[in-house]
Coordinates of C-alpha atoms in Angstrom, one line a residue:
X1 CA -0.9 9.7 13.7
X2 CA 2.8 10.0 14.2
X3 CA 5.2 9.6 11.2
X4 CA 6.8 6.4 12.4
X5 CA 3.4 4.7 12.7
X6 CA 2.4 5.8 9.2
X7 CA 5.7 4.5 7.8
X8 CA 5.2 1.2 9.7
X9 CA 1.7 0.8 8.2
X10 CA 3.0 1.7 4.7
X11 CA 5.7 -0.9 5.1
X12 CA 3.1 -3.5 6.1
X13 CA 0.9 -2.7 3.1
X14 CA 4.0 -2.9 0.8
X15 CA 5.0 -6.3 2.3
X16 CA 1.5 -7.7 2.0
X17 CA 1.1 -6.6 -1.6
X18 CA 4.5 -8.1 -2.6
X19 CA 3.9 -11.4 -0.8
X20 CA 0.4 -11.7 -2.4
X21 CA 1.9 -11.1 -5.8
X22 CA 4.6 -13.7 -5.2
X23 CA 2.2 -16.3 -3.8
X24 CA -0.1 -15.9 -6.8
X25 CA 2.7 -15.4 -9.4
X26 CA 1.4 -12.0 -10.5
X27 CA 3.2 -9.1 -12.1
X28 CA 2.5 -5.6 -10.7
X29 CA 0.4 -4.9 -13.8
X30 CA -1.7 -8.0 -13.2
X31 CA -2.2 -7.2 -9.5
X32 CA -3.2 -3.6 -10.4
X33 CA -5.7 -5.0 -12.9
X34 CA -7.2 -7.4 -10.4
X35 CA -7.6 -4.5 -7.9
X36 CA -9.0 -2.2 -10.7
X37 CA -6.2 0.3 -10.2
X38 CA -3.9 2.1 -12.5
X39 CA -0.4 0.7 -12.5
X40 CA 1.0 4.0 -11.3
X41 CA -1.4 3.9 -8.3
X42 CA -0.5 0.3 -7.5
X43 CA 3.2 1.0 -7.7
X44 CA 2.7 3.9 -5.3
X45 CA 1.0 1.6 -2.8
X46 CA 3.8 -1.0 -3.2
X47 CA 6.5 1.6 -3.0
X48 CA 8.9 2.2 -0.1
X49 CA 8.4 5.9 0.4
X50 CA 5.0 6.8 1.9
X51 CA 3.3 9.2 -0.3
X52 CA 1.0 12.0 0.6
X53 CA -2.0 10.1 -0.8
X54 CA -1.3 7.0 1.4
X55 CA -0.6 9.2 4.4
X56 CA -3.9 11.1 3.8
X57 CA -5.9 7.8 3.7
X58 CA -4.2 6.6 6.8
X59 CA -5.0 9.8 8.6
X60 CA -8.6 9.7 7.4
X61 CA -9.1 6.1 8.5
X62 CA -7.6 6.9 11.9
X63 CA -10.2 9.8 12.4
X64 CA -13.0 7.5 11.3
X65 CA -11.9 4.8 13.7
X66 CA -11.9 7.3 16.6

């Protein structure tokens, strides 16, 4: 998967998480708790910069889908 595609997906995920939190009036900590994630993991998913972990998951999902 090319880098720009990975960044686009990361941005979509970030936007979705932020919109969900805003619609349900949740803090990042509350959203992390609802998703059963550590707050650091949640913040990574909602962050601007794609991390190796997120990129690895996207690459894995792409391989599974093919």
